[in-house]
Amino acid sequence: MGPLSREAWAQRLGAFRASPSAFLAGAGGEDLGRDLLSDLRSEKLSEQTKVSLLTLSLEYSDKLWPDAPAAEAAATSLLDTLVLLPSRPSALRRLLLLAATTALVSGSALGPTSGASCRLLPLLLGLASGRDMGRSFGTASEQRHLQATACECLGELERCKPGLLAGVLGMLRSLLGQMGPVQPVSLLLALILHNALVLQSRSGAGLHGLLVSGDFSTGSCPWDWTLAEEWDGHLRPTAGEEERGIPTLEPSPEDTRELKAAVAQLLDTSYLLTPVAQAQLLWLLSWALRGLRGQPPVLFKPQLVRLLGTAQLTLLHSVLSLKAAFGEALFTAQDEALLLRRLTLAAQHPALPTPTHLFYLHCILSFPENCPLGPEGEESAPLLLGLQPCRGLMPSLLHDPMVLLARLHLLCLLCADDEEEERGQLQGPQWFLQELLAGLQQRAALDGGPRALAALCFQASYLVTSCLTRQPTVRTSLIQGLAQLYRARPSLAPHFVDLLDKVSPELREPLREELLQEAVARPGKNEALCWHLQMLAKVAEGAQSATLSFLQAAASHCTDWGLQQALLRVCRALLRTGWGHGLAGLLQELARQLENADGRDHARLYYVLLSHLSSSKLGMALGPSLAAPALASSLMAENQGFASALMVQETSAPVQLSVGPRRAKGPRPVLHLQVRALDAPVYTLELRFHVEGQLYEPLEAVHIPCLHPGQPAHSLDLPLQPRCPAPACLHVRVLYSTTTGLTCHAHLPPLSVNFADLFLPFPQLPKGSELQFFEELWNSCLPKGVESRVWCPLGPQGLEALVSQHLEPFVVVAQPPTTYLIAVRLPPDSMLLLRLENAQVDGVPVALRTDDWAVLPLVGDYLRGLAAH
């Protein structure tokens, strides 16, 4: 088949991008990669279309060529296409280089035994070095772009195989002094230098003159697969080692001199790079120099003059990274003060976008100091950052929520350093903090206010408690403010419950007591009562008289099911904590008066448990289950909550369900199933089946008394009632009882109902009337029905064996071994007639008629797949 047109490729690529997995799984999906490589050489396609094809190969290389052999073949084909390009300028050369590199890397085909790898590496090195590679690689005007692309490809290979290109360090150093692209060569040189230092330090070897330029014109190979394999084997650093830096390396004086010269050369040309490239270069070099013993980072000092005044966020982040790496060895106290002052002033600019604002605040909060005080890892404000420089960074209710929380974090750190605040000091850090919390609480207390304002208030409260737990003044003020907030708006009870779960014990206990007092002081009705009961279920401990009085009063207002359940949850919480001895009268009253039967049963159960179990066993019975139940009394398992005992629990599948051999007989199709217990006995099984859509009538559940592991599979029949003759997927759910008396349910793997499972034979005919009967059926199909012809492959078994294996119950007239007339009933009221005549060696033509045209695709797929079974 010839190359596809531009429109056909556009349609095909659009379908692939919409769903790559579905496209590859469909018809013709496996040919996409082969067709793409073939049409790249076609002269009928425009260059723009070929660019689209190569772009697709770059984005989805792992899907087009997923394994190493396919990736190797694809890379070879791409390199051949590159060589065949005419000498005129073309946008395809760079894309072909990138595509070949991507195919080798994503397909894990890169290695010394790969022919494509051995072709690609010298080609890339030749292009990167600026050598004339011949007319096939474009004109002189293209060489600069190809050189940059080759450096990018080599960088990708070095990242995948660290140490592979350590031998080209000297060559790349010589390129920096020549006319050529500076940024790609600089980044490649820094990356290879970084990896070489890692490998040499971990292996204990030296640089051995790697930084000295070598001569590879004689055909020697500058790449080293041995180092790359050692990295993959045992030299790869762990995540923690990457953070701490490389092990200490002691290079020889000659290597030290060359290393300093290489780093200085890179830094001297770094101003020509883009900000992002400069940041990457500085990180690679600082990380490498951090492992050189006795080598102060003075090489970076000239760059600080330029970088300390930069307005680029990426470069500012690089400066902070350098400071974190070298500290006072590179930054003086004056540098530190200047940098911190610049961050503080920049963060106060009123026109900053929110992401930039958050970046500056994060830099201040995580500022790497030269001489930090306190233990490592403890949060604190920078020593040089006082209240006066930060007055413009105080949080306000007008700020964006994320900015407000970041500024509040800084304010909390300032308050932590201001523990000995002088009395009478106005507008100190704690004053700002209390004013802000009061404003947040007032906004959150507005009845019907936005939920986001309430969430922001609780986020701020949690942040304050995390930073200032040990300051009693702040803690007391926060607790009182939260209590007032709950008093004004009880509907925030879920937020309070979440906050209590997260705060430290120093705040949790006093806040719990305050909320308990607020909840029992105002019973309320309906919605307010619901929130109070939810709060009490969390904070109630001890059957205090105020709590019992509240519950007694609330019982008369709990008229609907929801309020009754909330009241019972409070009773359960008191019972679980061992303080339920005062609830006996209330539980008896609830068991008599509640209108809902479920509520009365729970109240009666709680009363029985309270009367028969000690406090310790009561807590275990009502607590969460931590182990398999072991019956400790006639009422309840000691380690199993009553909720687990009364509710249906979801578990893993306890049985294995499979489809048995098909038997075509009876008035309607039946699926023959086999069920086998897996690990433990199961009792009173109920198998429930569900078919999505309206293809089948609802299926009845199937019951099995018991199953034991090791016994033969239990056989059962599942009658099917299709509304149309179509295959389906049965979703299966099993409900059963365990040996401990628990009721459980589980989902089983779905079962497939194939098209052939619906076949039914016609009734037995009188002998001698078979042919007439078939002809009458055949003629009755038209004109309302449909006729078609299909080629049915036979395979090695032949027609007679195929019919005997798959279609024997439906044969009406047989003239073996070449002719068979077959009639099939399809539920609910259709039929399928087949004429298998004039069989040949490799297949048989099949004439078919049916009164339901919708089954034609199903019949075709079924007949074509017979030989494969």
PDB file of C-alpha atoms in Angstrom, residues 495-656:
ATOM      1  CA  HIS A 495     -14.479  22.121  61.582  1.00  0.00           C
ATOM      2  CA  PHE A 496     -14.002  22.033  65.350  1.00  0.00           C
ATOM      3  CA  VAL A 497     -14.003  18.223  65.345  1.00  0.00           C
ATOM      4  CA  ASP A 498     -11.341  18.207  62.618  1.00  0.00           C
ATOM      5  CA  LEU A 499      -9.242  20.786  64.504  1.00  0.00           C
ATOM      6  CA  LEU A 500      -9.378  18.739  67.724  1.00  0.00           C
ATOM      7  CA  ASP A 501      -8.048  15.717  65.838  1.00  0.00           C
ATOM      8  CA  LYS A 502      -4.997  17.641  64.610  1.00  0.00           C
ATOM      9  CA  VAL A 503      -3.852  19.954  67.418  1.00  0.00           C
ATOM     10  CA  SER A 504      -1.381  19.025  70.146  1.00  0.00           C
ATOM     11  CA  PRO A 505      -2.566  17.809  73.588  1.00  0.00           C
ATOM     12  CA  GLU A 506      -1.551  21.136  75.186  1.00  0.00           C
ATOM     13  CA  LEU A 507      -4.352  22.831  73.256  1.00  0.00           C
ATOM     14  CA  ARG A 508      -6.730  19.903  72.771  1.00  0.00           C
ATOM     15  CA  GLU A 509      -7.725  19.414  76.415  1.00  0.00           C
ATOM     16  CA  PRO A 510      -8.495  23.047  77.360  1.00  0.00           C
ATOM     17  CA  LEU A 511     -10.280  23.592  74.028  1.00  0.00           C
ATOM     18  CA  ARG A 512     -12.317  20.429  74.553  1.00  0.00           C
ATOM     19  CA  GLU A 513     -13.464  21.612  77.980  1.00  0.00           C
ATOM     20  CA  GLU A 514     -14.463  25.029  76.642  1.00  0.00           C
ATOM     21  CA  LEU A 515     -16.422  23.523  73.767  1.00  0.00           C
ATOM     22  CA  LEU A 516     -18.124  21.074  76.112  1.00  0.00           C
ATOM     23  CA  GLN A 517     -19.337  23.911  78.309  1.00  0.00           C
ATOM     24  CA  GLU A 518     -20.575  25.874  75.313  1.00  0.00           C
ATOM     25  CA  ALA A 519     -22.432  22.874  73.883  1.00  0.00           C
ATOM     26  CA  VAL A 520     -24.301  21.877  77.057  1.00  0.00           C
ATOM     27  CA  ALA A 521     -25.151  25.472  77.970  1.00  0.00           C
ATOM     28  CA  ARG A 522     -27.445  25.998  74.954  1.00  0.00           C
ATOM     29  CA  PRO A 523     -29.519  22.939  73.972  1.00  0.00           C
ATOM     30  CA  GLY A 524     -31.358  24.690  71.139  1.00  0.00           C
ATOM     31  CA  LYS A 525     -33.706  22.913  68.765  1.00  0.00           C
ATOM     32  CA  ASN A 526     -33.577  21.205  65.385  1.00  0.00           C
ATOM     33  CA  GLU A 527     -30.459  22.260  63.452  1.00  0.00           C
ATOM     34  CA  ALA A 528     -28.589  23.825  66.408  1.00  0.00           C
ATOM     35  CA  LEU A 529     -29.314  20.728  68.491  1.00  0.00           C
ATOM     36  CA  CYS A 530     -27.888  18.526  65.734  1.00  0.00           C
ATOM     37  CA  TRP A 531     -24.584  20.446  65.788  1.00  0.00           C
ATOM     38  CA  HIS A 532     -24.410  20.401  69.586  1.00  0.00           C
ATOM     39  CA  LEU A 533     -24.901  16.644  69.618  1.00  0.00           C
ATOM     40  CA  GLN A 534     -22.187  16.196  66.977  1.00  0.00           C
ATOM     41  CA  MET A 535     -19.822  18.270  69.106  1.00  0.00           C
ATOM     42  CA  LEU A 536     -20.690  16.351  72.284  1.00  0.00           C
ATOM     43  CA  ALA A 537     -19.951  13.042  70.558  1.00  0.00           C
ATOM     44  CA  LYS A 538     -16.390  14.342  70.195  1.00  0.00           C
ATOM     45  CA  VAL A 539     -15.775  16.246  73.438  1.00  0.00           C
ATOM     46  CA  ALA A 540     -17.996  14.533  76.026  1.00  0.00           C
ATOM     47  CA  GLU A 541     -15.991  12.638  78.635  1.00  0.00           C
ATOM     48  CA  GLY A 542     -17.426  11.806  82.005  1.00  0.00           C
ATOM     49  CA  ALA A 543     -21.109  11.678  82.889  1.00  0.00           C
ATOM     50  CA  GLN A 544     -21.193  15.175  84.375  1.00  0.00           C
ATOM     51  CA  SER A 545     -24.485  16.452  85.647  1.00  0.00           C
ATOM     52  CA  ALA A 546     -24.556  19.226  83.025  1.00  0.00           C
ATOM     53  CA  THR A 547     -24.036  16.735  80.234  1.00  0.00           C
ATOM     54  CA  LEU A 548     -26.738  14.378  81.536  1.00  0.00           C
ATOM     55  CA  SER A 549     -29.152  17.255  81.992  1.00  0.00           C
ATOM     56  CA  PHE A 550     -28.497  18.383  78.445  1.00  0.00           C
ATOM     57  CA  LEU A 551     -29.144  14.903  77.066  1.00  0.00           C
ATOM     58  CA  GLN A 552     -32.344  14.550  79.120  1.00  0.00           C
ATOM     59  CA  ALA A 553     -33.610  17.857  77.796  1.00  0.00           C
ATOM     60  CA  ALA A 554     -32.528  17.095  74.234  1.00  0.00           C
ATOM     61  CA  ALA A 555     -34.317  13.725  74.174  1.00  0.00           C
ATOM     62  CA  SER A 556     -37.739  15.403  74.002  1.00  0.00           C
ATOM     63  CA  HIS A 557     -36.676  17.403  70.912  1.00  0.00           C
ATOM     64  CA  CYS A 558     -35.177  14.451  69.000  1.00  0.00           C
ATOM     65  CA  THR A 559     -38.225  13.660  66.912  1.00  0.00           C
ATOM     66  CA  ASP A 560     -36.653  12.634  63.604  1.00  0.00           C
ATOM     67  CA  TRP A 561     -34.283   9.770  62.859  1.00  0.00           C
ATOM     68  CA  GLY A 562     -31.199  11.947  62.351  1.00  0.00           C
ATOM     69  CA  LEU A 563     -31.426  13.658  65.740  1.00  0.00           C
ATOM     70  CA  GLN A 564     -32.099  10.335  67.456  1.00  0.00           C
ATOM     71  CA  GLN A 565     -28.980   8.827  65.918  1.00  0.00           C
ATOM     72  CA  ALA A 566     -26.922  11.859  66.946  1.00  0.00           C
ATOM     73  CA  LEU A 567     -28.182  11.508  70.521  1.00  0.00           C
ATOM     74  CA  LEU A 568     -27.334   7.809  70.550  1.00  0.00           C
ATOM     75  CA  ARG A 569     -23.820   8.575  69.248  1.00  0.00           C
ATOM     76  CA  VAL A 570     -23.251  10.785  72.288  1.00  0.00           C
ATOM     77  CA  CYS A 571     -24.436   7.965  74.556  1.00  0.00           C
ATOM     78  CA  ARG A 572     -22.109   5.559  72.803  1.00  0.00           C
ATOM     79  CA  ALA A 573     -19.176   7.976  73.196  1.00  0.00           C
ATOM     80  CA  LEU A 574     -19.797   8.189  76.950  1.00  0.00           C
ATOM     81  CA  LEU A 575     -20.073   4.412  77.208  1.00  0.00           C
ATOM     82  CA  ARG A 576     -16.859   3.909  75.232  1.00  0.00           C
ATOM     83  CA  THR A 577     -14.881   6.220  77.522  1.00  0.00           C
ATOM     84  CA  GLY A 578     -16.078   4.335  80.593  1.00  0.00           C
ATOM     85  CA  TRP A 579     -18.302   7.112  81.981  1.00  0.00           C
ATOM     86  CA  GLY A 580     -21.710   5.734  81.127  1.00  0.00           C
ATOM     87  CA  HIS A 581     -22.900   4.769  84.624  1.00  0.00           C
ATOM     88  CA  GLY A 582     -25.215   7.799  84.730  1.00  0.00           C
ATOM     89  CA  LEU A 583     -26.912   6.899  81.443  1.00  0.00           C
ATOM     90  CA  ALA A 584     -28.959   3.915  82.585  1.00  0.00           C
ATOM     91  CA  GLY A 585     -32.133   5.910  83.187  1.00  0.00           C
ATOM     92  CA  LEU A 586     -31.792   7.853  79.941  1.00  0.00           C
ATOM     93  CA  LEU A 587     -31.209   4.682  77.880  1.00  0.00           C
ATOM     94  CA  GLN A 588     -34.268   3.008  79.406  1.00  0.00           C
ATOM     95  CA  GLU A 589     -36.363   6.057  78.634  1.00  0.00           C
ATOM     96  CA  LEU A 590     -35.109   6.171  75.043  1.00  0.00           C
ATOM     97  CA  ALA A 591     -35.790   2.445  74.590  1.00  0.00           C
ATOM     98  CA  ARG A 592     -39.451   3.086  75.540  1.00  0.00           C
ATOM     99  CA  GLN A 593     -40.182   6.453  73.957  1.00  0.00           C
ATOM    100  CA  LEU A 594     -38.300   6.689  70.649  1.00  0.00           C
ATOM    101  CA  GLU A 595     -40.664   6.404  67.690  1.00  0.00           C
ATOM    102  CA  ASN A 596     -38.104   4.808  65.396  1.00  0.00           C
ATOM    103  CA  ALA A 597     -37.607   1.062  65.909  1.00  0.00           C
ATOM    104  CA  ASP A 598     -33.931   1.269  64.983  1.00  0.00           C
ATOM    105  CA  GLY A 599     -33.327   3.903  67.647  1.00  0.00           C
ATOM    106  CA  ARG A 600     -35.182   1.861  70.292  1.00  0.00           C
ATOM    107  CA  ASP A 601     -33.112  -1.232  69.437  1.00  0.00           C
ATOM    108  CA  HIS A 602     -29.839   0.687  69.757  1.00  0.00           C
ATOM    109  CA  ALA A 603     -30.868   2.229  73.079  1.00  0.00           C
ATOM    110  CA  ARG A 604     -31.896  -1.199  74.390  1.00  0.00           C
ATOM    111  CA  LEU A 605     -28.597  -2.718  73.194  1.00  0.00           C
ATOM    112  CA  TYR A 606     -26.585   0.037  74.891  1.00  0.00           C
ATOM    113  CA  TYR A 607     -28.488  -0.530  78.125  1.00  0.00           C
ATOM    114  CA  VAL A 608     -27.872  -4.305  78.028  1.00  0.00           C
ATOM    115  CA  LEU A 609     -24.166  -3.738  77.377  1.00  0.00           C
ATOM    116  CA  LEU A 610     -23.963  -1.202  80.210  1.00  0.00           C
ATOM    117  CA  SER A 611     -25.662  -3.660  82.575  1.00  0.00           C
ATOM    118  CA  HIS A 612     -23.582  -6.729  81.743  1.00  0.00           C
ATOM    119  CA  LEU A 613     -20.062  -5.547  80.861  1.00  0.00           C
ATOM    120  CA  SER A 614     -17.375  -3.903  82.924  1.00  0.00           C
ATOM    121  CA  SER A 615     -16.024  -0.498  81.880  1.00  0.00           C
ATOM    122  CA  SER A 616     -12.918  -1.961  80.215  1.00  0.00           C
ATOM    123  CA  LYS A 617     -14.871  -4.580  78.244  1.00  0.00           C
ATOM    124  CA  LEU A 618     -17.505  -2.013  77.361  1.00  0.00           C
ATOM    125  CA  GLY A 619     -14.854   0.243  75.851  1.00  0.00           C
ATOM    126  CA  MET A 620     -13.459  -2.627  73.801  1.00  0.00           C
ATOM    127  CA  ALA A 621     -16.890  -3.766  72.654  1.00  0.00           C
ATOM    128  CA  LEU A 622     -17.836  -0.316  71.398  1.00  0.00           C
ATOM    129  CA  GLY A 623     -14.397   0.599  70.082  1.00  0.00           C
ATOM    130  CA  PRO A 624     -12.971  -0.118  66.645  1.00  0.00           C
ATOM    131  CA  SER A 625     -12.120  -3.723  65.834  1.00  0.00           C
ATOM    132  CA  LEU A 626      -8.377  -4.460  65.860  1.00  0.00           C
ATOM    133  CA  ALA A 627      -8.409  -8.246  65.546  1.00  0.00           C
ATOM    134  CA  ALA A 628     -10.610 -11.184  64.641  1.00  0.00           C
ATOM    135  CA  PRO A 629     -13.476 -11.515  67.126  1.00  0.00           C
ATOM    136  CA  ALA A 630     -13.096 -13.883  70.051  1.00  0.00           C
ATOM    137  CA  LEU A 631     -16.391 -14.335  71.897  1.00  0.00           C
ATOM    138  CA  ALA A 632     -15.980 -13.172  75.500  1.00  0.00           C
ATOM    139  CA  SER A 633     -19.623 -13.179  76.570  1.00  0.00           C
ATOM    140  CA  SER A 634     -22.986 -14.300  75.339  1.00  0.00           C
ATOM    141  CA  LEU A 635     -23.731 -10.804  74.135  1.00  0.00           C
ATOM    142  CA  MET A 636     -20.753  -9.516  72.185  1.00  0.00           C
ATOM    143  CA  ALA A 637     -17.308 -10.380  70.935  1.00  0.00           C
ATOM    144  CA  GLU A 638     -14.681  -8.667  73.069  1.00  0.00           C
ATOM    145  CA  ASN A 639     -12.665  -7.178  70.215  1.00  0.00           C
ATOM    146  CA  GLN A 640     -15.503  -6.641  67.775  1.00  0.00           C
ATOM    147  CA  GLY A 641     -17.678  -3.562  67.858  1.00  0.00           C
ATOM    148  CA  PHE A 642     -21.394  -4.141  67.786  1.00  0.00           C
ATOM    149  CA  ALA A 643     -21.607  -2.055  64.610  1.00  0.00           C
ATOM    150  CA  SER A 644     -19.352  -4.559  62.848  1.00  0.00           C
ATOM    151  CA  ALA A 645     -21.512  -7.387  64.099  1.00  0.00           C
ATOM    152  CA  LEU A 646     -24.748  -5.832  62.892  1.00  0.00           C
ATOM    153  CA  MET A 647     -23.605  -4.393  59.569  1.00  0.00           C
ATOM    154  CA  VAL A 648     -22.754  -6.148  56.325  1.00  0.00           C
ATOM    155  CA  GLN A 649     -18.984  -5.854  55.878  1.00  0.00           C
ATOM    156  CA  GLU A 650     -17.148  -5.779  52.554  1.00  0.00           C
ATOM    157  CA  THR A 651     -14.348  -8.337  52.214  1.00  0.00           C
ATOM    158  CA  SER A 652     -12.204  -9.919  49.553  1.00  0.00           C
ATOM    159  CA  ALA A 653     -13.745 -12.622  47.391  1.00  0.00           C
ATOM    160  CA  PRO A 654     -14.247 -15.829  49.446  1.00  0.00           C
ATOM    161  CA  VAL A 655     -15.136 -18.040  46.463  1.00  0.00           C
ATOM    162  CA  GLN A 656     -14.008 -18.613  42.896  1.00  0.00           C
TER     163      GLN A 656
END
